[in-house]
Short mmCIF file of N, CA, C and O in Angstrom, two decimals:
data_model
loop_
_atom_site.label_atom_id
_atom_site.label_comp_id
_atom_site.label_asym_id
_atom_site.label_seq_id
_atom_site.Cartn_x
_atom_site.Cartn_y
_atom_site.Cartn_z
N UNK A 140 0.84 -1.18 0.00
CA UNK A 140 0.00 0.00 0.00
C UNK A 140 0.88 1.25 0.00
O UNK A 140 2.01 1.23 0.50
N UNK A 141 0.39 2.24 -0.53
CA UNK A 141 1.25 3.42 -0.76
C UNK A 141 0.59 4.36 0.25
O UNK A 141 -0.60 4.55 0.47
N UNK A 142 1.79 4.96 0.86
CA UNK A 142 1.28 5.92 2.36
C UNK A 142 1.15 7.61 1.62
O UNK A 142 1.51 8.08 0.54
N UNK A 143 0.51 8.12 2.72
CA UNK A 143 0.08 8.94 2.33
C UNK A 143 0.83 10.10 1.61
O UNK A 143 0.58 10.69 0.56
N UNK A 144 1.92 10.23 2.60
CA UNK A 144 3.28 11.33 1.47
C UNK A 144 3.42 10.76 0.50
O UNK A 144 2.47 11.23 -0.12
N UNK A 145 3.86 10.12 -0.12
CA UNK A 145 4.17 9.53 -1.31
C UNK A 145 2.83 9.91 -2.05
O UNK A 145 3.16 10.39 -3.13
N UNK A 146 1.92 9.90 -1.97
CA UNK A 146 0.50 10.32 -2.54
C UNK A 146 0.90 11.64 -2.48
O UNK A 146 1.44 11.89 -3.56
N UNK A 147 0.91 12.34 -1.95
CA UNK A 147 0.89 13.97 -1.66
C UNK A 147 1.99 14.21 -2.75
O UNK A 147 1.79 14.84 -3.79
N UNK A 148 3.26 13.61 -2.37
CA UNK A 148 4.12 14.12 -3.52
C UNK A 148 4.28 13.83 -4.89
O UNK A 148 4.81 14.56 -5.71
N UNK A 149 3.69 12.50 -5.14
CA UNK A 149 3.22 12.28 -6.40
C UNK A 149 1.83 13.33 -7.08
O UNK A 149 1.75 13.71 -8.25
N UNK A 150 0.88 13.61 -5.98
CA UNK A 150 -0.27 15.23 -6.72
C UNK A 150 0.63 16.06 -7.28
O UNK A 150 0.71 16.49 -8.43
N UNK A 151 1.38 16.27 -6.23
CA UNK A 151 1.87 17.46 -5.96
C UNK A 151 3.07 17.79 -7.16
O UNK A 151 3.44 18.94 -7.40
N UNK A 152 3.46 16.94 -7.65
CA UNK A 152 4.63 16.79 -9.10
C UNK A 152 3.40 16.59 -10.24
O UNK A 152 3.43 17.45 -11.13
N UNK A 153 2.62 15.85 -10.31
CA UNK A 153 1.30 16.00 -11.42
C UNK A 153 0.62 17.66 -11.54
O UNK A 153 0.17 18.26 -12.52
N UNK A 154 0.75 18.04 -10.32
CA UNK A 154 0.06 19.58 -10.42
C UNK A 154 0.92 20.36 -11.20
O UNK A 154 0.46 21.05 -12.11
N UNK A 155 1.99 20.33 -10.98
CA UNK A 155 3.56 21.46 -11.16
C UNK A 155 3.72 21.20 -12.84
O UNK A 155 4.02 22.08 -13.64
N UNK A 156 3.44 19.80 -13.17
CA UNK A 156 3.92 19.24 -14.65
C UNK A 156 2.16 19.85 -15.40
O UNK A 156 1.93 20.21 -16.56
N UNK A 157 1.36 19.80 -14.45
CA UNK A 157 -0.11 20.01 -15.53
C UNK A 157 0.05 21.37 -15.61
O UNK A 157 -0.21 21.84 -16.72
N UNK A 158 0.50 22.40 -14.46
CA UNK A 158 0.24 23.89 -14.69
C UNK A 158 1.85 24.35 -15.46
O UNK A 158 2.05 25.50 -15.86
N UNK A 159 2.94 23.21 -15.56
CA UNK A 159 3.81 23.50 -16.46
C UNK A 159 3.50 23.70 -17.84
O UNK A 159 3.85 24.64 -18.56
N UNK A 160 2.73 22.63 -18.15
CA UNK A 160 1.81 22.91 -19.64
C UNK A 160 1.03 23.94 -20.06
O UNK A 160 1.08 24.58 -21.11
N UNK A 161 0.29 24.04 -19.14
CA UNK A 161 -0.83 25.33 -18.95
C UNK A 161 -0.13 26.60 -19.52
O UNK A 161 -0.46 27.31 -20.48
N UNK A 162 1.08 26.70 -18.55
CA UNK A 162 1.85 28.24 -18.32
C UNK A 162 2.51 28.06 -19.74
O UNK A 162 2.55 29.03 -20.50
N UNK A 163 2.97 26.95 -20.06
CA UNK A 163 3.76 27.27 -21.33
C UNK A 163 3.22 27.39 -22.94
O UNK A 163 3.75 27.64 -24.03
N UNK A 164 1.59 27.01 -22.38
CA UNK A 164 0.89 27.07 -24.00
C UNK A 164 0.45 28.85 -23.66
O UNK A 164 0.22 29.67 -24.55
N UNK A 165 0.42 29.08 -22.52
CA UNK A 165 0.06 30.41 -22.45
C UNK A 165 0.85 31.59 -22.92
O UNK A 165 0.46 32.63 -23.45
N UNK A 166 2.47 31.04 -22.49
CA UNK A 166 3.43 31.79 -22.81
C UNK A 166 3.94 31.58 -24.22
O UNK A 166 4.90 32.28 -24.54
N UNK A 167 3.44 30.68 -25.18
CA UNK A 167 3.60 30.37 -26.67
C UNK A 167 2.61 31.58 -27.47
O UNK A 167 3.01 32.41 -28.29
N UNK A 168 0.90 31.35 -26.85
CA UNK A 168 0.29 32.56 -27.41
C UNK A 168 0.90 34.33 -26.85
O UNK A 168 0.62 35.42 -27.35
N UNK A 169 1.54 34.10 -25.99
CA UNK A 169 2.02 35.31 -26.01
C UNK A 169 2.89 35.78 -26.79
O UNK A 169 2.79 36.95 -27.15
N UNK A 170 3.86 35.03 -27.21
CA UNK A 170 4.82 35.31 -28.05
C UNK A 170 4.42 35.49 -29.14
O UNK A 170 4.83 36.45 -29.79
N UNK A 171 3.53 34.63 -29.63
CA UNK A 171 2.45 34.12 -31.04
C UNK A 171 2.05 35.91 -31.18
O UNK A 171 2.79 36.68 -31.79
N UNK A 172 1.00 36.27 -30.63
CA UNK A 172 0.40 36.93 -30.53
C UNK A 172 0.84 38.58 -30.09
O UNK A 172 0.67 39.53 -30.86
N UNK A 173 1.27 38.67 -29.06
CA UNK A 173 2.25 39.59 -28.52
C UNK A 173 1.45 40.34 -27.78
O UNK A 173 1.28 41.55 -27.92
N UNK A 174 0.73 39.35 -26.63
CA UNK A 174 -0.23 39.69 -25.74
C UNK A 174 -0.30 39.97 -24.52
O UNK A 174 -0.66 38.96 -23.91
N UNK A 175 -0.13 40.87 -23.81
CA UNK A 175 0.52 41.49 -22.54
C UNK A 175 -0.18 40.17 -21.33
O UNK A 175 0.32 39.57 -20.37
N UNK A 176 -1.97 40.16 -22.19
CA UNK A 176 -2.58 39.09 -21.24
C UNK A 176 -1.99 37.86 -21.11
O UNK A 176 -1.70 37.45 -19.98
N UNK A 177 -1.77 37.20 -22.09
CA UNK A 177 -1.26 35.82 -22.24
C UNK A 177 0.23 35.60 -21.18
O UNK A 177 0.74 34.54 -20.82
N UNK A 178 0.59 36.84 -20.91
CA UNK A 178 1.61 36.85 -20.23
C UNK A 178 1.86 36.60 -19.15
O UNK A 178 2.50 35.73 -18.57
N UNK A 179 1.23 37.57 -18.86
CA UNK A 179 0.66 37.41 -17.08
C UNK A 179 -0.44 36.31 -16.86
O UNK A 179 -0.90 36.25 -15.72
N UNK A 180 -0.96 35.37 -17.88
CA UNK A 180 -1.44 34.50 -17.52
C UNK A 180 -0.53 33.46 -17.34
O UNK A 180 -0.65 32.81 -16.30
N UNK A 181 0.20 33.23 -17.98
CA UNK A 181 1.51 32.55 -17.64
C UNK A 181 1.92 32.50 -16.88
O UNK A 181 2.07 31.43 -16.29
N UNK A 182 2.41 33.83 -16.37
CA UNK A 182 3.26 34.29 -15.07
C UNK A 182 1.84 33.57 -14.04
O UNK A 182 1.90 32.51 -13.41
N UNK A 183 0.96 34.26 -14.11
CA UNK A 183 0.11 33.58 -12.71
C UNK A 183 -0.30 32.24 -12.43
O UNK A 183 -0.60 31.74 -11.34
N UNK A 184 -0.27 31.61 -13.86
CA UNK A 184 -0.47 30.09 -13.83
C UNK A 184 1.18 29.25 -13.22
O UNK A 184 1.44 28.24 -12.56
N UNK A 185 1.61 29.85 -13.58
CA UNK A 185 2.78 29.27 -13.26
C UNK A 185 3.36 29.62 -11.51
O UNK A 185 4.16 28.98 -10.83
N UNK A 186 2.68 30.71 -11.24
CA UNK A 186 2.52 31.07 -9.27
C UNK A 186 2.17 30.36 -8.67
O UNK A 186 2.74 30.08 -7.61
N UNK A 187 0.74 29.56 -9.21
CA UNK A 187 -0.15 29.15 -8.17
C UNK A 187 0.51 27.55 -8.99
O UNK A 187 0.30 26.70 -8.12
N UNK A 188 0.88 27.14 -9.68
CA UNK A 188 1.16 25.68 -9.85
C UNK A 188 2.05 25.14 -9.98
O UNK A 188 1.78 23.94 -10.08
N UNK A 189 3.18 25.34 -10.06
CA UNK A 189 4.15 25.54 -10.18
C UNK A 189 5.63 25.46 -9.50
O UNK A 189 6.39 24.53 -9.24
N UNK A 190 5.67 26.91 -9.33
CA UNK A 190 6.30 27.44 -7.92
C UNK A 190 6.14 26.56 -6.71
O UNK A 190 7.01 25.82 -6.24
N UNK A 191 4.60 26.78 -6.16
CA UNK A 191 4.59 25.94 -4.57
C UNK A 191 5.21 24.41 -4.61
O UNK A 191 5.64 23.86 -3.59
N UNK A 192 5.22 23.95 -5.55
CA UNK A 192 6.24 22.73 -5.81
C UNK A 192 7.59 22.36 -5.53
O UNK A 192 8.14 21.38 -5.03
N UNK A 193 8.04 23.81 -6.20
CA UNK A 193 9.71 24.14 -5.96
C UNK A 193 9.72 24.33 -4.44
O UNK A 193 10.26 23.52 -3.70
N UNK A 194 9.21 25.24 -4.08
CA UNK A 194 9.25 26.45 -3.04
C UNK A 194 9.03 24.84 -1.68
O UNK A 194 9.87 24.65 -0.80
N UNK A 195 8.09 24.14 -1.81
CA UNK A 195 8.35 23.09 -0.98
C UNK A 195 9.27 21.79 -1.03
O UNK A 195 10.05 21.41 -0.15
N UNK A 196 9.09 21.36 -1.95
CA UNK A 196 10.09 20.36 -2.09
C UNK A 196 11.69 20.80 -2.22
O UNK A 196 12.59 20.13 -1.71
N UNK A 197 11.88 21.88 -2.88
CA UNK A 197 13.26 22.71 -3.06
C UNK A 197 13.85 23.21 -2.13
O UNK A 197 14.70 22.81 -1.33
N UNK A 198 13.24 24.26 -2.33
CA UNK A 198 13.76 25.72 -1.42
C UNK A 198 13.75 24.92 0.16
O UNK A 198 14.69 24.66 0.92
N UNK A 199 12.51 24.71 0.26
CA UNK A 199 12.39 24.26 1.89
C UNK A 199 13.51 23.66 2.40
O UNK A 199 14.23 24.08 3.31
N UNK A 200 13.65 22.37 1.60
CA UNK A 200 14.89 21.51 2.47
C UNK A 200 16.23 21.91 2.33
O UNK A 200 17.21 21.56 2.98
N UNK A 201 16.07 23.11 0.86
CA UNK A 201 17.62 23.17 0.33
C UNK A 201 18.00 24.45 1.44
O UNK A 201 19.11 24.96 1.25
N UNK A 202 17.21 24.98 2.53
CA UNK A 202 17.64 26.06 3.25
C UNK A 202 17.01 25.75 4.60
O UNK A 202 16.58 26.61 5.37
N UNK A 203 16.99 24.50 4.78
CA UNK A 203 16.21 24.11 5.96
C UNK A 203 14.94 25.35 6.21
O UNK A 203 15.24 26.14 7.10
N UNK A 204 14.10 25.52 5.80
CA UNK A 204 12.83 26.23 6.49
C UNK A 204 11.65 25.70 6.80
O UNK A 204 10.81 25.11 6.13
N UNK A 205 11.74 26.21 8.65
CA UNK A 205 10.27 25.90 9.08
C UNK A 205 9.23 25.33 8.10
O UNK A 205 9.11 25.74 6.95
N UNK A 206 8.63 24.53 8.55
CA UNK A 206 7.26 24.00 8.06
C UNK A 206 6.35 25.91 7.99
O UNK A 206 6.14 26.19 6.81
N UNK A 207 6.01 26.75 8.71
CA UNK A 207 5.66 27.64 8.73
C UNK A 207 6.20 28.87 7.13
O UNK A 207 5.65 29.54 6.26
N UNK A 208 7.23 28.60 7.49
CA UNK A 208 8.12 29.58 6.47
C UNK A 208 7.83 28.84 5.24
O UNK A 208 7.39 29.54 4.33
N UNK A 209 7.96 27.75 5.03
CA UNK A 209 7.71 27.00 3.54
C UNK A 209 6.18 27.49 3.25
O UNK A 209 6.06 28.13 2.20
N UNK A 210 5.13 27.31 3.93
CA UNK A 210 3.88 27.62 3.71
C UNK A 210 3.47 29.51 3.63
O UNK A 210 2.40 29.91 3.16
N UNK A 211 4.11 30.06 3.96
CA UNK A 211 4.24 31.36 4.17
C UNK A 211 4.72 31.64 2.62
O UNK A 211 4.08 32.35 1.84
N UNK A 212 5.71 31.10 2.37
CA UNK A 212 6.47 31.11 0.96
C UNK A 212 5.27 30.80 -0.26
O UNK A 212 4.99 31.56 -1.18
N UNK A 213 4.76 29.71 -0.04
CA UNK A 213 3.55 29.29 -0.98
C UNK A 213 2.46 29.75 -0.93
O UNK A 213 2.00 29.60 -2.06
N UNK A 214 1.54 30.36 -0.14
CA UNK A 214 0.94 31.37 0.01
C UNK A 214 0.97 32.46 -0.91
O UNK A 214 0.19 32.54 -1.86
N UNK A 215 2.08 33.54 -0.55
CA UNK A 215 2.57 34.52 -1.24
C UNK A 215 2.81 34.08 -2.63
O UNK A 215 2.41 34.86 -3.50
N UNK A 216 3.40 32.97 -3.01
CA UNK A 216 3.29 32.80 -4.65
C UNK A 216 2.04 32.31 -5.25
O UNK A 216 1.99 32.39 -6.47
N UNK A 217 1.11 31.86 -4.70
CA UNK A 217 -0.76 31.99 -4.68
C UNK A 217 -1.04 33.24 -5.01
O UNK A 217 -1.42 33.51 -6.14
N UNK A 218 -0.87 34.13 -4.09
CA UNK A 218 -1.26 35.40 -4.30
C UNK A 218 -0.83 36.30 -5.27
O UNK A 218 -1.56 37.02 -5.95
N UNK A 219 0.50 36.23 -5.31
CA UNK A 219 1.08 36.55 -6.62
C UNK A 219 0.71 36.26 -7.99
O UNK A 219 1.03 36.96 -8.95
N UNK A 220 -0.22 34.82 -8.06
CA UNK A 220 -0.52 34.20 -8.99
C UNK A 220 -1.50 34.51 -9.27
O UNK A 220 -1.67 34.95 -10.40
N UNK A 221 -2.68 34.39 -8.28
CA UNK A 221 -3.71 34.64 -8.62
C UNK A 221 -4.08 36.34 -8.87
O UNK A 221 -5.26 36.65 -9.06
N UNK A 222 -2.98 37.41 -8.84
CA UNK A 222 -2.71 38.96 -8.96
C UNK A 222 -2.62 38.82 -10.32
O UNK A 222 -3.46 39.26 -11.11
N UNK A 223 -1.60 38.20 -10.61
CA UNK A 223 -1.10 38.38 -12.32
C UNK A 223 -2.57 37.45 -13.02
O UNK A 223 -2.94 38.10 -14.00
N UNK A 224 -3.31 36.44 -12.88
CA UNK A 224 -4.33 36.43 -13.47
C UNK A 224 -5.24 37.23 -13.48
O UNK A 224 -5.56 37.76 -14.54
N UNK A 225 -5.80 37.48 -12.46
CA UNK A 225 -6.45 38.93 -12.22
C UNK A 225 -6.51 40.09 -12.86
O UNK A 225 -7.54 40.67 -13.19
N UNK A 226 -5.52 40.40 -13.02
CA UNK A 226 -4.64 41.55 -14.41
C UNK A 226 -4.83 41.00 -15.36
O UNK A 226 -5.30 41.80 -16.18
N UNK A 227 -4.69 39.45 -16.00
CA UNK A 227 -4.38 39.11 -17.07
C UNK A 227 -5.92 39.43 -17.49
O UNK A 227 -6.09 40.07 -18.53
N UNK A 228 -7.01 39.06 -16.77
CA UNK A 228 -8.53 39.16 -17.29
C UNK A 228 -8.64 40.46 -17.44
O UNK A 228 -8.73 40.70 -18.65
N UNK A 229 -8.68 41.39 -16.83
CA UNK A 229 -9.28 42.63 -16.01
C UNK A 229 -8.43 43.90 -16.35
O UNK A 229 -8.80 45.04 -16.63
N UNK A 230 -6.93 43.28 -16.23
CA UNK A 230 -6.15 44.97 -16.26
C UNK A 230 -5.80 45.48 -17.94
O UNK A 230 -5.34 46.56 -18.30
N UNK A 231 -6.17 44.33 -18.77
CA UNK A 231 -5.75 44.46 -20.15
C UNK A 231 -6.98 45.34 -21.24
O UNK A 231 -6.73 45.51 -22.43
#
């Protein structure tokens, strides 16, 4: 039977690789196109799916940080993410 981290980190690498796709067909029509939106959709798809991947599995252990500080870290690139989509709909 497979325990539960191993589940978590197997989502959690499926999420990062699905919003890797996402961000990069986004960032193809931008180039395609030369679309300020497509950009920052990128940029924000790639915040919220992405990033918190690195930022935990990476950053965390590669600088020892708190369980607190890792989540603090992913948070803020959520927010960041979901800012630059926000813009990408709305500010263009």
């Amino acid at each position: 039977m497979v325990d539960a981290a191993t589940l978590l980190v197997v989502a959690s690498a499926a999420t990062a690789a699905a919003g890797s796709v996402v961000a990069w067909l986004a960032h193809r029509g931008y180039r395609r196109n030369d679309s300020r939106a497509m950009r920052f959709l990128a940029i924000g798809v790639a915040c919220i799916a992405v990033v918190p991947f690195f930022l935990t599995y990476g950053a965390g252990p590669l600088f020892a940080l708190s369980d607190a500080a890792t989540l603090l870290a992913v948070l803020l690139a959520n927010i960041a993410g979901l800012l630059a989509v926000l813009y990408s709909l709305e500010g263009t």
